[in-house]
Amino acid sequence: MSEQPLDRYAVIGNPVGHSKSPTIHAAFAEQTVQAMTYEALLAPLDGFKDVVSSFFQNGGKGLNITVPFKLEAWQMAERRTERAELAGAVNTLWRSDEGCLWGDTTDGVGMVTDITSNHGITITGKRVLILGAGGAVRGVLQPLLEQNPDRVVIANRTLSKAETLADLFRSFGTIEASSFETLLGEFDLVINGTSASLQGDLPPIPEGVISRDSRVYDMMYSAEKTAFMQWAESQGVALAVDGLGMLVEQAAESFAIWRGVRPETGPVIRQVRAAMVAA
Ligand code: ATR
């Protein structure tokens, strides 16, 4: 009896060697007993579409897309989910039974699940401040607003980018744009979606924005506490967490789209955290 080949999945990026997605999906596959492989694929900066096309032509089942190709993946998808349409980015591709290339983005739902389920932070009815107005923030605004927060304020160095995003998502809830200097009032939840942490930098957050009751969430993650988390803790906030859980939750959402089963994320978050701290 000939053995069935395993279903093939991959993450595609440049660079991609650091990606934790192969480890995460291998853990999901083992846990849910799925006959599949998941590898990391490096695409040349000018060769994304060719790598994707040949992956699917050779029987590949699904792809995750990481930096810097999420916009190209959005353009390449023949059909997109509503949340991907608005996010302007695609991190999950698959072929439907009819052969249509579908694109979705699971980052936003991954972040909301991490905040609400893993960290027990309520968004509904709360005052939410989100820092930054790049692709990362655009990708999470719709699922965030669908939690019905009291309001969402987007603060960005370049005010016009925050205004553009606020206009784009206004139909989903109360959302406004602000510069850092003109931020007013206290917030229950502050989400850092800037890339400042990558350089160990802090966004210029004015005094009075957070209190001892505030929760803060950094979409970035690292083995040590991010500069943003350290700053928030020095202000005495109730809770400061990073975005490692978001990474695992967005992967779980992609996995569920492809395989029709939802893995348990808690053990995988703990596994990835332990490996990161030990490295
Ligand atoms: P990403 O895809 O990660 O969102 P991006 O689209 O380049 O990357 O956006 C980066 C975001 O981080 C922007 O909102 C940027 O602010 P500007 O739009 O004003 O450039 C923000 N950012 C980066 N470094 C920052 C810093 N040191 N302080 C505050 N904001 C910063």
mmCIF file of C-alpha atoms and ligand atoms in Angstrom:
data_model
loop_
_atom_site.group_PDB
_atom_site.id
_atom_site.type_symbol
_atom_site.label_atom_id
_atom_site.label_comp_id
_atom_site.label_asym_id
_atom_site.label_seq_id
_atom_site.Cartn_x
_atom_site.Cartn_y
_atom_site.Cartn_z
ATOM 1 C CA MET A 1 0.000 0.000 0.000
ATOM 2 C CA SER A 2 1.474 3.364 -1.017
ATOM 3 C CA GLU A 3 1.660 6.035 1.681
ATOM 4 C CA GLN A 4 -0.293 9.289 1.227
ATOM 5 C CA PRO A 5 2.104 12.256 0.892
ATOM 6 C CA LEU A 6 1.845 14.670 3.815
ATOM 7 C CA ASP A 7 -0.007 17.957 3.175
ATOM 8 C CA ARG A 8 2.511 20.781 2.763
ATOM 9 C CA TYR A 9 2.381 24.192 4.423
ATOM 10 C CA ALA A 10 4.991 26.927 4.807
ATOM 11 C CA VAL A 11 5.747 30.447 5.957
ATOM 12 C CA ILE A 12 7.268 32.677 3.316
ATOM 13 C CA GLY A 13 9.297 35.794 4.071
ATOM 14 C CA ASN A 14 12.634 37.567 3.715
ATOM 15 C CA PRO A 15 14.333 37.079 6.073
ATOM 16 C CA VAL A 16 12.521 34.011 7.389
ATOM 17 C CA GLY A 17 15.165 31.970 9.208
ATOM 18 C CA HIS A 18 14.175 33.465 12.584
ATOM 19 C CA SER A 19 10.478 32.607 12.142
ATOM 20 C CA LYS A 20 8.843 30.697 14.994
ATOM 21 C CA SER A 21 5.966 29.582 12.755
ATOM 22 C CA PRO A 22 7.468 26.152 11.850
ATOM 23 C CA THR A 23 7.840 25.306 15.554
ATOM 24 C CA ILE A 24 4.340 26.553 16.363
ATOM 25 C CA HIS A 25 2.628 24.681 13.522
ATOM 26 C CA ALA A 26 4.600 21.491 14.210
ATOM 27 C CA ALA A 27 3.311 21.638 17.792
ATOM 28 C CA PHE A 28 -0.274 22.216 16.573
ATOM 29 C CA ALA A 29 0.005 19.327 14.083
ATOM 30 C CA GLU A 30 1.267 16.942 16.739
ATOM 31 C CA GLN A 31 -1.370 18.002 19.226
ATOM 32 C CA THR A 32 -4.280 17.637 16.749
ATOM 33 C CA VAL A 33 -2.768 14.624 14.920
ATOM 34 C CA GLN A 34 -2.652 16.200 11.446
ATOM 35 C CA ALA A 35 -0.625 14.588 8.646
ATOM 36 C CA MET A 36 1.212 17.674 7.453
ATOM 37 C CA THR A 37 4.577 19.386 7.121
ATOM 38 C CA TYR A 38 5.343 23.081 7.677
ATOM 39 C CA GLU A 39 8.588 24.686 6.530
ATOM 40 C CA ALA A 40 10.151 28.157 6.174
ATOM 41 C CA LEU A 41 10.585 29.417 2.605
ATOM 42 C CA LEU A 42 12.902 32.289 1.774
ATOM 43 C CA ALA A 43 11.657 34.271 -1.242
ATOM 44 C CA PRO A 44 13.892 36.753 -3.078
ATOM 45 C CA LEU A 45 12.644 40.319 -2.557
ATOM 46 C CA ASP A 46 11.639 40.500 -6.224
ATOM 47 C CA GLY A 47 10.477 36.888 -6.505
ATOM 48 C CA PHE A 48 7.561 36.471 -4.073
ATOM 49 C CA LYS A 49 4.895 35.688 -6.684
ATOM 50 C CA ASP A 50 6.994 33.012 -8.415
ATOM 51 C CA VAL A 51 7.692 31.219 -5.131
ATOM 52 C CA VAL A 52 3.988 31.284 -4.186
ATOM 53 C CA SER A 53 2.852 30.079 -7.634
ATOM 54 C CA SER A 54 5.265 27.178 -7.741
ATOM 55 C CA PHE A 55 4.416 26.201 -4.136
ATOM 56 C CA PHE A 56 0.736 25.795 -5.021
ATOM 57 C CA GLN A 57 1.447 24.252 -8.459
ATOM 58 C CA ASN A 58 3.479 21.585 -6.681
ATOM 59 C CA GLY A 59 0.530 20.677 -4.486
ATOM 60 C CA GLY A 60 1.211 22.957 -1.490
ATOM 61 C CA LYS A 61 -1.919 23.464 0.635
ATOM 62 C CA GLY A 62 -1.404 26.745 2.442
ATOM 63 C CA LEU A 63 1.014 29.564 3.210
ATOM 64 C CA ASN A 64 1.622 32.060 5.944
ATOM 65 C CA ILE A 65 3.090 35.337 4.757
ATOM 66 C CA THR A 66 5.474 37.454 6.780
ATOM 67 C CA VAL A 67 7.601 40.579 6.286
ATOM 68 C CA PRO A 68 7.865 42.131 3.724
ATOM 69 C CA PHE A 69 5.307 40.346 1.537
ATOM 70 C CA LYS A 70 1.898 40.830 3.207
ATOM 71 C CA LEU A 71 0.857 43.535 0.737
ATOM 72 C CA GLU A 72 1.986 41.504 -2.282
ATOM 73 C CA ALA A 73 0.051 38.530 -0.917
ATOM 74 C CA TRP A 74 -3.018 40.781 -0.654
ATOM 75 C CA GLN A 75 -2.573 41.773 -4.301
ATOM 76 C CA MET A 76 -2.024 38.196 -5.397
ATOM 77 C CA ALA A 77 -5.102 36.721 -3.671
ATOM 78 C CA GLU A 78 -7.970 36.204 -6.096
ATOM 79 C CA ARG A 79 -10.506 36.468 -3.259
ATOM 80 C CA ARG A 80 -10.095 38.017 0.176
ATOM 81 C CA THR A 81 -12.049 37.884 3.414
ATOM 82 C CA GLU A 82 -13.627 41.153 4.549
ATOM 83 C CA ARG A 83 -11.124 41.566 7.358
ATOM 84 C CA ALA A 84 -8.192 41.106 4.934
ATOM 85 C CA GLU A 85 -9.768 43.515 2.474
ATOM 86 C CA LEU A 86 -9.783 46.264 5.105
ATOM 87 C CA ALA A 87 -6.445 45.367 6.651
ATOM 88 C CA GLY A 88 -4.762 45.836 3.268
ATOM 89 C CA ALA A 89 -2.611 42.820 4.088
ATOM 90 C CA VAL A 90 -2.783 39.030 3.822
ATOM 91 C CA ASN A 91 -0.911 36.639 6.125
ATOM 92 C CA THR A 92 -2.727 33.421 5.156
ATOM 93 C CA LEU A 93 -3.185 31.963 1.661
ATOM 94 C CA TRP A 94 -4.887 28.763 0.580
ATOM 95 C CA ARG A 95 -6.535 27.267 -2.502
ATOM 96 C CA SER A 96 -10.234 26.488 -2.352
ATOM 97 C CA ASP A 97 -11.583 23.220 -3.801
ATOM 98 C CA GLU A 98 -12.499 25.195 -6.948
ATOM 99 C CA GLY A 99 -8.852 26.281 -7.313
ATOM 100 C CA CYS A 100 -9.360 29.895 -6.235
ATOM 101 C CA LEU A 101 -6.490 31.515 -4.273
ATOM 102 C CA TRP A 102 -7.947 32.923 -1.045
ATOM 103 C CA GLY A 103 -6.314 35.460 1.279
ATOM 104 C CA ASP A 104 -7.101 36.251 4.904
ATOM 105 C CA THR A 105 -5.378 38.056 7.733
ATOM 106 C CA THR A 106 -5.447 36.476 11.169
ATOM 107 C CA ASP A 107 -3.277 39.016 13.025
ATOM 108 C CA GLY A 108 -6.144 41.109 14.390
ATOM 109 C CA VAL A 109 -8.230 38.231 15.667
ATOM 110 C CA GLY A 110 -5.033 36.724 17.089
ATOM 111 C CA MET A 111 -4.312 39.882 19.064
ATOM 112 C CA VAL A 112 -7.863 40.220 20.364
ATOM 113 C CA THR A 113 -7.960 36.549 21.438
ATOM 114 C CA ASP A 114 -4.635 36.928 23.228
ATOM 115 C CA ILE A 115 -5.735 40.094 25.037
ATOM 116 C CA THR A 116 -9.181 38.848 26.062
ATOM 117 C CA SER A 117 -8.787 35.066 26.506
ATOM 118 C CA ASN A 118 -5.146 34.596 27.489
ATOM 119 C CA HIS A 119 -4.724 37.746 29.576
ATOM 120 C CA GLY A 120 -8.322 38.207 30.724
ATOM 121 C CA ILE A 121 -8.403 41.867 29.674
ATOM 122 C CA THR A 122 -11.833 43.223 28.754
ATOM 123 C CA ILE A 123 -11.997 45.460 25.680
ATOM 124 C CA THR A 124 -15.762 45.948 25.556
ATOM 125 C CA GLY A 125 -16.735 49.336 26.979
ATOM 126 C CA LYS A 126 -13.107 50.332 27.634
ATOM 127 C CA ARG A 127 -11.085 53.348 26.522
ATOM 128 C CA VAL A 128 -8.397 52.013 24.193
ATOM 129 C CA LEU A 129 -5.317 53.871 22.987
ATOM 130 C CA ILE A 130 -3.313 52.377 20.139
ATOM 131 C CA LEU A 131 0.140 53.745 19.371
ATOM 132 C CA GLY A 132 1.319 53.768 15.748
ATOM 133 C CA ALA A 133 -0.478 53.894 12.410
ATOM 134 C CA GLY A 134 1.490 51.524 10.166
ATOM 135 C CA GLY A 135 0.555 48.174 8.665
ATOM 136 C CA ALA A 136 0.587 46.392 12.027
ATOM 137 C CA VAL A 137 -2.064 48.719 13.478
ATOM 138 C CA ARG A 138 -4.196 48.734 10.334
ATOM 139 C CA GLY A 139 -4.244 44.933 10.520
ATOM 140 C CA VAL A 140 -5.869 44.816 13.966
ATOM 141 C CA LEU A 141 -8.350 47.702 13.971
ATOM 142 C CA GLN A 142 -11.443 45.903 12.692
ATOM 143 C CA PRO A 143 -11.371 42.996 15.200
ATOM 144 C CA LEU A 144 -10.514 45.503 17.956
ATOM 145 C CA LEU A 145 -13.521 47.710 17.134
ATOM 146 C CA GLU A 146 -15.770 44.649 16.888
ATOM 147 C CA GLN A 147 -15.220 44.167 20.632
ATOM 148 C CA ASN A 148 -17.200 47.399 21.101
ATOM 149 C CA PRO A 149 -14.719 49.434 23.132
ATOM 150 C CA ASP A 150 -15.993 52.769 24.468
ATOM 151 C CA ARG A 151 -13.592 54.375 21.996
ATOM 152 C CA VAL A 152 -10.308 53.824 20.202
ATOM 153 C CA VAL A 153 -7.776 56.627 19.841
ATOM 154 C CA ILE A 154 -4.907 56.136 17.376
ATOM 155 C CA ALA A 155 -1.813 58.192 18.274
ATOM 156 C CA ASN A 156 1.004 58.526 15.778
ATOM 157 C CA ARG A 157 4.088 60.708 15.217
ATOM 158 C CA THR A 158 2.766 61.417 11.730
ATOM 159 C CA LEU A 159 -0.785 62.549 12.483
ATOM 160 C CA SER A 160 -2.015 62.252 8.881
ATOM 161 C CA LYS A 161 -1.450 58.468 8.914
ATOM 162 C CA ALA A 162 -3.542 58.106 12.084
ATOM 163 C CA GLU A 163 -6.280 60.249 10.495
ATOM 164 C CA THR A 164 -6.325 58.087 7.377
ATOM 165 C CA LEU A 165 -6.780 54.950 9.483
ATOM 166 C CA ALA A 166 -9.484 56.525 11.653
ATOM 167 C CA ASP A 167 -11.413 57.472 8.487
ATOM 168 C CA LEU A 168 -11.025 53.981 7.055
ATOM 169 C CA PHE A 169 -12.463 52.243 10.147
ATOM 170 C CA ARG A 170 -15.043 54.821 11.301
ATOM 171 C CA SER A 171 -17.993 52.642 10.305
ATOM 172 C CA PHE A 172 -16.902 49.973 12.842
ATOM 173 C CA GLY A 173 -17.071 52.126 15.974
ATOM 174 C CA THR A 174 -15.911 55.260 17.774
ATOM 175 C CA ILE A 175 -12.396 55.910 16.548
ATOM 176 C CA GLU A 176 -10.324 59.079 16.417
ATOM 177 C CA ALA A 177 -6.783 60.178 15.592
ATOM 178 C CA SER A 178 -4.369 62.177 17.734
ATOM 179 C CA SER A 179 -0.765 63.264 17.841
ATOM 180 C CA PHE A 180 1.209 62.163 20.917
ATOM 181 C CA GLU A 181 1.464 65.737 22.266
ATOM 182 C CA THR A 182 -2.294 66.369 22.196
ATOM 183 C CA LEU A 183 -3.357 63.082 23.813
ATOM 184 C CA LEU A 184 -5.848 63.758 26.570
ATOM 185 C CA GLY A 185 -7.320 61.664 29.365
ATOM 186 C CA GLU A 186 -6.643 58.247 30.804
ATOM 187 C CA PHE A 187 -6.964 54.945 28.982
ATOM 188 C CA ASP A 188 -7.890 51.494 30.288
ATOM 189 C CA LEU A 189 -5.874 49.682 27.640
ATOM 190 C CA VAL A 190 -2.830 50.992 25.749
ATOM 191 C CA ILE A 191 -1.584 48.908 22.813
ATOM 192 C CA ASN A 192 1.850 49.603 21.353
ATOM 193 C CA GLY A 193 1.714 48.960 17.615
ATOM 194 C CA THR A 194 4.728 51.107 16.703
ATOM 195 C CA SER A 195 7.958 49.532 15.584
ATOM 196 C CA ALA A 196 9.813 51.599 18.239
ATOM 197 C CA SER A 197 10.472 48.515 20.420
ATOM 198 C CA LEU A 198 12.520 47.013 17.590
ATOM 199 C CA GLN A 199 15.159 49.665 18.237
ATOM 200 C CA GLY A 200 14.600 49.510 21.998
ATOM 201 C CA ASP A 201 12.883 52.918 21.692
ATOM 202 C CA LEU A 202 9.777 54.242 23.367
ATOM 203 C CA PRO A 203 6.988 56.103 21.614
ATOM 204 C CA PRO A 204 6.707 59.619 23.152
ATOM 205 C CA ILE A 205 3.783 58.917 25.492
ATOM 206 C CA PRO A 206 2.717 61.903 27.598
ATOM 207 C CA GLU A 207 2.149 61.730 31.368
ATOM 208 C CA GLY A 208 -1.349 60.985 32.554
ATOM 209 C CA VAL A 209 -2.326 58.604 29.773
ATOM 210 C CA ILE A 210 -2.018 55.536 31.980
ATOM 211 C CA SER A 211 -2.893 54.930 35.607
ATOM 212 C CA ARG A 212 -2.531 52.060 38.084
ATOM 213 C CA ASP A 213 -5.705 50.558 36.614
ATOM 214 C CA SER A 214 -4.410 50.558 33.033
ATOM 215 C CA ARG A 215 -3.359 47.463 31.142
ATOM 216 C CA VAL A 216 -0.713 47.731 28.447
ATOM 217 C CA TYR A 217 -0.029 45.396 25.544
ATOM 218 C CA ASP A 218 3.032 45.470 23.284
ATOM 219 C CA MET A 219 2.422 43.859 19.877
ATOM 220 C CA MET A 220 6.168 43.149 19.790
ATOM 221 C CA TYR A 221 7.752 40.427 21.931
ATOM 222 C CA SER A 222 11.219 39.490 23.090
ATOM 223 C CA ALA A 223 12.933 37.271 25.631
ATOM 224 C CA GLU A 224 13.272 40.248 27.982
ATOM 225 C CA LYS A 225 10.518 42.739 28.749
ATOM 226 C CA THR A 226 10.219 45.284 25.926
ATOM 227 C CA ALA A 227 11.158 48.929 26.568
ATOM 228 C CA PHE A 228 7.447 49.772 26.436
ATOM 229 C CA MET A 229 6.558 47.161 29.077
ATOM 230 C CA GLN A 230 9.397 48.351 31.317
ATOM 231 C CA TRP A 231 8.227 51.941 31.014
ATOM 232 C CA ALA A 232 4.624 50.930 31.797
ATOM 233 C CA GLU A 233 5.676 48.883 34.839
ATOM 234 C CA SER A 234 7.730 51.815 36.128
ATOM 235 C CA GLN A 235 4.469 53.807 36.030
ATOM 236 C CA GLY A 236 2.824 51.115 38.198
ATOM 237 C CA VAL A 237 0.283 49.769 35.690
ATOM 238 C CA ALA A 238 -1.923 46.808 36.629
ATOM 239 C CA LEU A 239 -0.602 44.575 33.829
ATOM 240 C CA ALA A 240 2.017 44.813 31.058
ATOM 241 C CA VAL A 241 2.343 41.994 28.532
ATOM 242 C CA ASP A 242 4.009 41.375 25.183
ATOM 243 C CA GLY A 243 2.657 40.007 21.901
ATOM 244 C CA LEU A 244 4.068 36.482 21.904
ATOM 245 C CA GLY A 245 0.573 35.124 22.491
ATOM 246 C CA MET A 246 -0.643 37.111 19.464
ATOM 247 C CA LEU A 247 1.899 35.275 17.320
ATOM 248 C CA VAL A 248 0.630 31.889 18.487
ATOM 249 C CA GLU A 249 -3.056 32.886 18.268
ATOM 250 C CA GLN A 250 -2.759 34.189 14.688
ATOM 251 C CA ALA A 251 -1.065 30.897 13.794
ATOM 252 C CA ALA A 252 -3.915 28.943 15.430
ATOM 253 C CA GLU A 253 -6.459 30.879 13.388
ATOM 254 C CA SER A 254 -4.575 30.075 10.140
ATOM 255 C CA PHE A 255 -4.301 26.433 11.194
ATOM 256 C CA ALA A 256 -8.063 26.293 11.836
ATOM 257 C CA ILE A 257 -8.772 27.765 8.372
ATOM 258 C CA TRP A 258 -6.567 25.161 6.681
ATOM 259 C CA ARG A 259 -7.284 22.073 8.753
ATOM 260 C CA GLY A 260 -10.734 22.664 10.215
ATOM 261 C CA VAL A 261 -9.499 21.969 13.757
ATOM 262 C CA ARG A 262 -8.566 24.525 16.396
ATOM 263 C CA PRO A 263 -5.452 23.708 18.418
ATOM 264 C CA GLU A 264 -5.091 24.515 22.095
ATOM 265 C CA THR A 265 -2.736 27.499 22.251
ATOM 266 C CA GLY A 266 -1.781 27.689 25.956
ATOM 267 C CA PRO A 267 0.792 24.854 25.938
ATOM 268 C CA VAL A 268 2.326 26.157 22.685
ATOM 269 C CA ILE A 269 2.684 29.709 24.016
ATOM 270 C CA ARG A 270 4.465 28.282 27.076
ATOM 271 C CA GLN A 271 6.719 26.108 24.880
ATOM 272 C CA VAL A 272 7.734 29.024 22.607
ATOM 273 C CA ARG A 273 8.289 31.319 25.620
ATOM 274 C CA ALA A 274 10.495 28.752 27.350
ATOM 275 C CA ALA A 275 12.592 28.208 24.189
ATOM 276 C CA MET A 276 12.973 31.977 23.713
ATOM 277 C CA VAL A 277 14.090 32.575 27.293
ATOM 278 C CA ALA A 278 16.531 29.644 27.162
ATOM 279 C CA ALA A 279 18.142 30.809 23.861
HETATM 280 P P1 ATR B 1 4.589 48.071 10.666
HETATM 281 O O1 ATR B 1 4.261 47.273 9.441
HETATM 282 O O2 ATR B 1 5.372 47.326 11.714
HETATM 283 O O3 ATR B 1 3.387 48.743 11.233
HETATM 284 P P2 ATR B 1 5.359 50.570 9.521
HETATM 285 O O4 ATR B 1 4.207 50.514 8.563
HETATM 286 O O5 ATR B 1 6.694 51.033 9.027
HETATM 287 O O6 ATR B 1 5.631 49.162 10.178
HETATM 288 O O7 ATR B 1 4.903 51.487 10.753
HETATM 289 C C1 ATR B 1 5.720 51.727 11.848
HETATM 290 C C2 ATR B 1 4.945 52.571 12.863
HETATM 291 O O8 ATR B 1 5.763 52.763 14.010
HETATM 292 C C3 ATR B 1 4.563 53.956 12.382
HETATM 293 O O9 ATR B 1 3.341 54.320 12.974
HETATM 294 C C4 ATR B 1 5.715 54.812 12.906
HETATM 295 O O10 ATR B 1 5.387 56.180 13.081
HETATM 296 P P3 ATR B 1 5.383 57.208 11.802
HETATM 297 O O11 ATR B 1 4.199 56.832 10.982
HETATM 298 O O12 ATR B 1 5.274 58.547 12.393
HETATM 299 O O13 ATR B 1 6.695 56.946 11.107
HETATM 300 C C5 ATR B 1 5.918 54.169 14.247
HETATM 301 N N1 ATR B 1 7.253 54.377 14.846
HETATM 302 C C6 ATR B 1 8.422 53.804 14.473
HETATM 303 N N2 ATR B 1 9.434 54.181 15.303
HETATM 304 C C7 ATR B 1 8.865 55.000 16.239
HETATM 305 C C8 ATR B 1 9.378 55.714 17.377
HETATM 306 N N3 ATR B 1 10.673 55.642 17.718
HETATM 307 N N4 ATR B 1 8.501 56.458 18.090
HETATM 308 C C9 ATR B 1 7.196 56.523 17.754
HETATM 309 N N5 ATR B 1 6.646 55.892 16.691
HETATM 310 C C10 ATR B 1 7.485 55.130 15.951
#
